[in-house]
Short mmCIF file of C-alpha atoms and ligand atoms in Angstrom, two decimals:
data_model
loop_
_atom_site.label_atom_id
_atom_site.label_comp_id
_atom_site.label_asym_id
_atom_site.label_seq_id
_atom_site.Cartn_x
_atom_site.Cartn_y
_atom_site.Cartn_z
CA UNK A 1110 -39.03 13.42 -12.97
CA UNK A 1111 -40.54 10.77 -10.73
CA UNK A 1112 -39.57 8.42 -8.04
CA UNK A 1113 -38.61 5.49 -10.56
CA UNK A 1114 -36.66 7.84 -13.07
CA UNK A 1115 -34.66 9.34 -9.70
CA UNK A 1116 -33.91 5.39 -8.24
CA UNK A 1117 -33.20 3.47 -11.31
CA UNK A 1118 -31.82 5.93 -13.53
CA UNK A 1119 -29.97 8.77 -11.97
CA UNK A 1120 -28.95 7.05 -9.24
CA UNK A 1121 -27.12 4.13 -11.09
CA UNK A 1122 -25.76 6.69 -13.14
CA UNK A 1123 -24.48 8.77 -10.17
CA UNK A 1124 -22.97 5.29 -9.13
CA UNK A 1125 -21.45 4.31 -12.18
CA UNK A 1126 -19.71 7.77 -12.81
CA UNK A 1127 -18.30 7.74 -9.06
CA UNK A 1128 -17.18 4.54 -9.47
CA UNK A 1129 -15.32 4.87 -12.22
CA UNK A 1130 -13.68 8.34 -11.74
CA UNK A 1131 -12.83 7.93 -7.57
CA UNK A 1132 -11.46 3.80 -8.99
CA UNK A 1133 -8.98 5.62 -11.91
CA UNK A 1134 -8.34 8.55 -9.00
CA UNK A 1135 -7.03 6.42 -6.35
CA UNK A 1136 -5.38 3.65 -8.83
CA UNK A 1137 -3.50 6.52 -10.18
CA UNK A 1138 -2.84 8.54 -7.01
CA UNK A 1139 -3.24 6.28 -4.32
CA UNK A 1140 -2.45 2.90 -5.15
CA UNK A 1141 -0.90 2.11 -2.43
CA UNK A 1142 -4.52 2.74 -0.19
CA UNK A 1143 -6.14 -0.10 -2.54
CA UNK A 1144 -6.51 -2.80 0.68
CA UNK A 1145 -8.24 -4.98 2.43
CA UNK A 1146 -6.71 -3.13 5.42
CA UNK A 1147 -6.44 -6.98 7.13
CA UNK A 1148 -7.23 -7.20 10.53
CA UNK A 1149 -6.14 -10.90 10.65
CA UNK A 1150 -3.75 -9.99 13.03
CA UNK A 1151 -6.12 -8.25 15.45
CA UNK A 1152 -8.44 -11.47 15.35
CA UNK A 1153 -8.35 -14.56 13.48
CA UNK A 1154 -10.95 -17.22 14.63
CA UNK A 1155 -13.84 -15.26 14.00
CA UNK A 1156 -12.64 -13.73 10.62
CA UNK A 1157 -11.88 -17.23 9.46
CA UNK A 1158 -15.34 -18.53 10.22
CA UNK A 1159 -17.25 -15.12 8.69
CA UNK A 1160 -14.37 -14.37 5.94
CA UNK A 1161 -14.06 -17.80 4.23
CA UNK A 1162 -17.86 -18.42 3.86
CA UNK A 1163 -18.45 -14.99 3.02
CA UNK A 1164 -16.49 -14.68 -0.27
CA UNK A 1165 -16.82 -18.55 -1.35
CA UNK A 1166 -20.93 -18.23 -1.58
CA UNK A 1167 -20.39 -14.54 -3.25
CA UNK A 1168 -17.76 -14.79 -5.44
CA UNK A 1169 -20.31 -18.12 -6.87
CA UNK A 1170 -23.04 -15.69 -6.77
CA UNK A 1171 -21.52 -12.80 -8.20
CA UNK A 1172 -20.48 -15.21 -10.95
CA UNK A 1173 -23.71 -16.44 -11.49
CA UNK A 1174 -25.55 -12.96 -11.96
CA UNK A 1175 -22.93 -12.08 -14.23
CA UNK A 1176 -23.76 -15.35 -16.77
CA UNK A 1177 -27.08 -13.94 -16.26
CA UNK A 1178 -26.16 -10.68 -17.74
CA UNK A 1179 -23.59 -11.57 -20.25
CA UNK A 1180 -24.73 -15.08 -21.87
CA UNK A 1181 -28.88 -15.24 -20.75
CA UNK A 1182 -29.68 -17.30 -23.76
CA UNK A 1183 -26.99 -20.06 -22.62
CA UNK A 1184 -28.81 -19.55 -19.09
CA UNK A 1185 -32.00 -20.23 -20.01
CA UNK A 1186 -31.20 -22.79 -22.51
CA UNK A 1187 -29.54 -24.67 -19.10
CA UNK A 1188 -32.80 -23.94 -17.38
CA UNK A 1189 -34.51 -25.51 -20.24
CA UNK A 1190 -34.73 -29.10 -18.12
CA UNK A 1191 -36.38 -28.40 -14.87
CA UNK A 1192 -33.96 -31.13 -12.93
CA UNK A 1193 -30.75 -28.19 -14.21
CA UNK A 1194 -33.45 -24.98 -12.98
CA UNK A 1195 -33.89 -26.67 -9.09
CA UNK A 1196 -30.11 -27.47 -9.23
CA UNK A 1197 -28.91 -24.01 -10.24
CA UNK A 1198 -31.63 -22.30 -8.04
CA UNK A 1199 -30.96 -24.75 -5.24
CA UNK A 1200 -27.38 -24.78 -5.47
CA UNK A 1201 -27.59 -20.23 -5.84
CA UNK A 1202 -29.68 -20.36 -2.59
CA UNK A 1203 -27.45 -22.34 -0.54
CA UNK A 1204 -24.46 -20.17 -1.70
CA UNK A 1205 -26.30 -17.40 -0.65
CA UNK A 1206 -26.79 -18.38 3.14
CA UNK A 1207 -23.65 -19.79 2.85
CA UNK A 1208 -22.75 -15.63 2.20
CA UNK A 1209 -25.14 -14.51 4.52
CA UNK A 1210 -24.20 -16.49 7.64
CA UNK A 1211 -20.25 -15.16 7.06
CA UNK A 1212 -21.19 -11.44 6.60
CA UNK A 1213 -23.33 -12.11 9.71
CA UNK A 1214 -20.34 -13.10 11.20
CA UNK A 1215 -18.34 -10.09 9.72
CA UNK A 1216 -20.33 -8.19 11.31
CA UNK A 1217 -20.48 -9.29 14.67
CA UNK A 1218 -16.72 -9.33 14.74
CA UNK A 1219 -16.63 -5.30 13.94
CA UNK A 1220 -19.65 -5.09 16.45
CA UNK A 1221 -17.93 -6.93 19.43
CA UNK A 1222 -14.15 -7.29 19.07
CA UNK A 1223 -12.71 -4.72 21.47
CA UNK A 1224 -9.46 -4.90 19.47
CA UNK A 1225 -11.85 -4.96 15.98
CA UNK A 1226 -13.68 -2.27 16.78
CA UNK A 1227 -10.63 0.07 18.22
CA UNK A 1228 -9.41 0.14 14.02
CA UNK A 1229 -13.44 -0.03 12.31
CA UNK A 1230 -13.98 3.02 10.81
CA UNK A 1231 -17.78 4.64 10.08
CA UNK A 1232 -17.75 3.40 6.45
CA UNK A 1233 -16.50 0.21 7.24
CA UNK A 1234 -19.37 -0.19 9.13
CA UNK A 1235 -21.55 1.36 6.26
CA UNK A 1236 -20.27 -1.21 3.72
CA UNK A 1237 -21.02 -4.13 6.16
CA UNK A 1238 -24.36 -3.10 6.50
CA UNK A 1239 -24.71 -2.73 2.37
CA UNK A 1240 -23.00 -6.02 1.80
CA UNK A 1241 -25.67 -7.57 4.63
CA UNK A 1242 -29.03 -6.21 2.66
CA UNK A 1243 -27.89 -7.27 -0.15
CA UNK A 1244 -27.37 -10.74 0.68
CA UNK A 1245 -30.25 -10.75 2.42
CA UNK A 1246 -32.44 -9.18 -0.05
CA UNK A 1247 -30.80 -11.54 -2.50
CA UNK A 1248 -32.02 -14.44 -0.49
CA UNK A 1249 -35.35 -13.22 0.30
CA UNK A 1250 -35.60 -12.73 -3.62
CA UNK A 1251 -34.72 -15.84 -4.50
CA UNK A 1252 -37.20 -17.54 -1.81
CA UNK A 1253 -40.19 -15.43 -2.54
CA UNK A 1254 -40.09 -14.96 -6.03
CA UNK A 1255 -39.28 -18.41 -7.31
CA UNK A 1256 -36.61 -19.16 -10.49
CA UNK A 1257 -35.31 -16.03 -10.58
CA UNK A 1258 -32.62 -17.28 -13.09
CA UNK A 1259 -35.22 -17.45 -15.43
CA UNK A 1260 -36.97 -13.64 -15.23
CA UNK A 1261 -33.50 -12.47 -14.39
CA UNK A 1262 -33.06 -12.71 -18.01
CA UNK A 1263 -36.44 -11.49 -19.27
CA UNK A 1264 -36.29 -8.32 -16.83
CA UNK A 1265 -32.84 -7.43 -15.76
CA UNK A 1266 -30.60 -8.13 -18.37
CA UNK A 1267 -32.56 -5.75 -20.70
CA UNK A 1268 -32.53 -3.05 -18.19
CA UNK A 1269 -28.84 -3.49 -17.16
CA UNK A 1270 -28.40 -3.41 -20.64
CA UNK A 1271 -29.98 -0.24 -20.69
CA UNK A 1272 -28.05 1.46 -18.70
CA UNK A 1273 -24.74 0.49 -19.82
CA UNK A 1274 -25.82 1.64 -23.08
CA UNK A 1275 -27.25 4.97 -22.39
CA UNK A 1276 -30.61 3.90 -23.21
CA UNK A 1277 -32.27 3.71 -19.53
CA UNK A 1278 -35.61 1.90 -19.55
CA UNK A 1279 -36.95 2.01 -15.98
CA UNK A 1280 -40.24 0.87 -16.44
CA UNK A 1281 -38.76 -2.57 -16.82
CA UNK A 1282 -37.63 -2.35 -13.04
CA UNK A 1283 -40.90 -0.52 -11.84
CA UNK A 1284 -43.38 -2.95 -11.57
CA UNK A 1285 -41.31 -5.24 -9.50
CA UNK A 1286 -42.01 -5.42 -6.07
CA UNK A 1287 -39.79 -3.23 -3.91
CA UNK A 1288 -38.30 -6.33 -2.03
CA UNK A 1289 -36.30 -6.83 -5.35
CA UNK A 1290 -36.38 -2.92 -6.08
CA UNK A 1291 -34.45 -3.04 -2.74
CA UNK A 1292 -32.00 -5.44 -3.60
CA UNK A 1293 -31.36 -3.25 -7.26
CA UNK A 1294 -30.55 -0.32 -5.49
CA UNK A 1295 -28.28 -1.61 -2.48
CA UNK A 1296 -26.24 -3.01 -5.33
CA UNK A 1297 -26.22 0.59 -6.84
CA UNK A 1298 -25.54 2.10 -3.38
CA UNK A 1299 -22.47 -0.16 -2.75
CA UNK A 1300 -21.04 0.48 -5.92
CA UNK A 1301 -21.12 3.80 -5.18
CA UNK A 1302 -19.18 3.61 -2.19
CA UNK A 1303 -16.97 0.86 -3.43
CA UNK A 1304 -14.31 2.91 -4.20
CA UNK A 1305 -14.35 4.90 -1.09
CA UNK A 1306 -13.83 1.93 1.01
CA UNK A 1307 -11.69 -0.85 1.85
CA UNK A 1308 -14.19 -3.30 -0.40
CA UNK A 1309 -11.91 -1.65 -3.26
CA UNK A 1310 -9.28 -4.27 -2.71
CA UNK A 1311 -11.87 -6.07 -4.98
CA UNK A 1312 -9.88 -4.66 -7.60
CA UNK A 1313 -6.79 -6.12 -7.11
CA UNK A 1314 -8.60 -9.53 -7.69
CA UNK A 1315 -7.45 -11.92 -4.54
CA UNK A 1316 -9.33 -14.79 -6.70
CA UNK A 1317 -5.79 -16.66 -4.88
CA UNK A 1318 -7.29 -16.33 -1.31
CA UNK A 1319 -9.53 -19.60 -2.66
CA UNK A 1320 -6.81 -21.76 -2.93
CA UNK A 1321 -3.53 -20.02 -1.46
CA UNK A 1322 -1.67 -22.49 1.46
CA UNK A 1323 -2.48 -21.33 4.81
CA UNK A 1324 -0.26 -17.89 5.79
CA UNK A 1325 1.61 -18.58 8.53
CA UNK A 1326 2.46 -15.28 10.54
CA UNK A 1327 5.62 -15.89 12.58
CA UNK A 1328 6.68 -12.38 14.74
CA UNK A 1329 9.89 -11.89 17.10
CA UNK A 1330 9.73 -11.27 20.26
CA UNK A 1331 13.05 -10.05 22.38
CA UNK A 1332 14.19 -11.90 25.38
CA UNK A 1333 13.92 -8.49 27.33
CA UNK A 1334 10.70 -8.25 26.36
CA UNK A 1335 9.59 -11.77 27.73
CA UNK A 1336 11.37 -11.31 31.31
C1 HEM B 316 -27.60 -4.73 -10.14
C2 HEM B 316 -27.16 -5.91 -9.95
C3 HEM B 316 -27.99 -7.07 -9.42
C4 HEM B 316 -29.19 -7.56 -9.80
C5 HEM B 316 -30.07 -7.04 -10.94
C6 HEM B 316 -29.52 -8.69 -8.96
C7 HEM B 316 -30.66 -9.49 -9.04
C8 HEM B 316 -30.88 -10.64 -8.35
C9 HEM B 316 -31.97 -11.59 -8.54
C10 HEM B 316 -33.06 -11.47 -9.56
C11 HEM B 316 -31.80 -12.60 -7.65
C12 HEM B 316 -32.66 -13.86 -7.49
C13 HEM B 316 -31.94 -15.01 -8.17
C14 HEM B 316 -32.65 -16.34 -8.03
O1 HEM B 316 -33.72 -16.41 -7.46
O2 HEM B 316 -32.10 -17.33 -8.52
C15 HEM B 316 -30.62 -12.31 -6.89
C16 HEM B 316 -30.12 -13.11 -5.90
C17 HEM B 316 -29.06 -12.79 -5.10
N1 HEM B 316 -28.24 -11.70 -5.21
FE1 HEM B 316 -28.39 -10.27 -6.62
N2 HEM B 316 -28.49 -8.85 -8.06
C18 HEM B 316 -27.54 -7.88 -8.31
C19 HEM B 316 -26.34 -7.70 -7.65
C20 HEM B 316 -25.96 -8.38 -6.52
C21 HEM B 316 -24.78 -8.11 -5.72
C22 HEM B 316 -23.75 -7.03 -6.05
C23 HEM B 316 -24.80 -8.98 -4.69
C24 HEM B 316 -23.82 -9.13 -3.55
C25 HEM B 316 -23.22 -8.16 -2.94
C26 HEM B 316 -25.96 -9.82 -4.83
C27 HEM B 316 -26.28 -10.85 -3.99
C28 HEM B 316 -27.30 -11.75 -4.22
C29 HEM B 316 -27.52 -12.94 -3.42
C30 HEM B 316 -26.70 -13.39 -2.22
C31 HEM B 316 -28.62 -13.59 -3.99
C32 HEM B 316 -29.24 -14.92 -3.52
C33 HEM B 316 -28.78 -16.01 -4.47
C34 HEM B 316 -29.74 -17.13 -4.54
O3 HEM B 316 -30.30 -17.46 -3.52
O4 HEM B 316 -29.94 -17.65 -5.65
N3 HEM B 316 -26.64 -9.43 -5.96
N4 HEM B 316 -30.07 -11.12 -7.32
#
């Protein structure tokens, strides 16, 4: 077995299998753990800034990449007219700092919030850093190796493909270079740990946090208390 069979076979399948089985262990047995854990009462200013920006550019993104994989001939036939490719790759890339600049953020907050980092646990931290490389690898993709809406469909929707079906073919993934390798196998890495961490509240879907009215958190305080 070589390197390329190890990264783009058995580990996505490692991934895939603890995804699923620790995801239907914890739904089942611990459904009450699947969180955000919100620290919005710890800190707000900062989470508001990194938060908001954060999951509008990647929930755009993740959207995008899944059109890519599910529907690639409606994708290309869009990219078809060069003045749709620049807007779709423009649009993608500003989404993408958009991301990058609120995980930045994110992270900062864990790094230097007394009260932030008092409740940040060592996998929170791990997930950050995931979530950070592969936004940035994501970005640096899309800015080195131009229109990747277009060979998205000619290279990783086949091998995606491949692996959902049980019919790995790696060698579609190992001439790329390993900036893009990079950003394959984050992805693989933080599915992995998604279910072992508080990005799992991904399953309960919070698609409402994009338009929900502002939460207004109201506490009591006794008069003894304020004297
Ligand atoms: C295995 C799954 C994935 C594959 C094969 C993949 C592949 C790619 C490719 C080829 C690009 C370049 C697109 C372009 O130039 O237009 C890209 C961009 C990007 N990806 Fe992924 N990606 C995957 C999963 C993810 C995930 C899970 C995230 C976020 C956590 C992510 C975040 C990004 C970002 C932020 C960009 C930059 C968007 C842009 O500037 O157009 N990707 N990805």
């Amino acid at each position: 077995m070589d390197w390329n069979q190890l990264l783009f076979v058995v580990f996505p399948y490692v991934s895939i299998t603890l995804f699923i089985a620790v995801t239907i262990y914890r739904v089942k047995y611990r459904p009450f753990t699947i969180s955000s854990l919100s620290s919005q009462l710890l800190e707000g200013k900062q989470l508001y800034w990194g938060s908001i920006p954060f999951h509008h550019g990647i929930l755009w993104i993740l959207l995008f990449h899944l059109i890519a994989l599910l529907t690639p001939k409606a994708l290309l036939l869009w990219n078809a007219v060069p003045i749709r490719l620049y807007l779709l790759e423009i649009s993608g890339f500003i989404l993408g700092l958009w991301a990058l600049g609120g995980v930045v953020l994110l992270f900062w907050r864990r790094m230097t919030v007394a009260y932030i980092k008092a409740v940040t646990t060592p996998m929170d931290i791990v997930v950050l850093l995931l979530t950070l490389v592969s936004i940035l690898t994501g970005v640096l993709t899309a800015a080195l190796y131009r229109f990747g809406s277009v060979w998205f469909t000619g290279v990783f929707t086949p091998y995606l493909w491949s692996i959902l079906t049980l019919q790995p073919r790696p060698e579609l993934v190992a001439p790329l270079p390993w900036l893009v390798q990079l950003h394959l196998f984050n992805n693989f890495a933080l599915l992995a740990l998604l279910p072992f961490s508080r990005l799992v509240h991904i399953l309960s879907w919070p698609l409402d946090y994009l338009v929900r009215p502002w939460q207004i958190v109201i506490g009591m305080v006794s008069r003894k208390a304020t004297k």
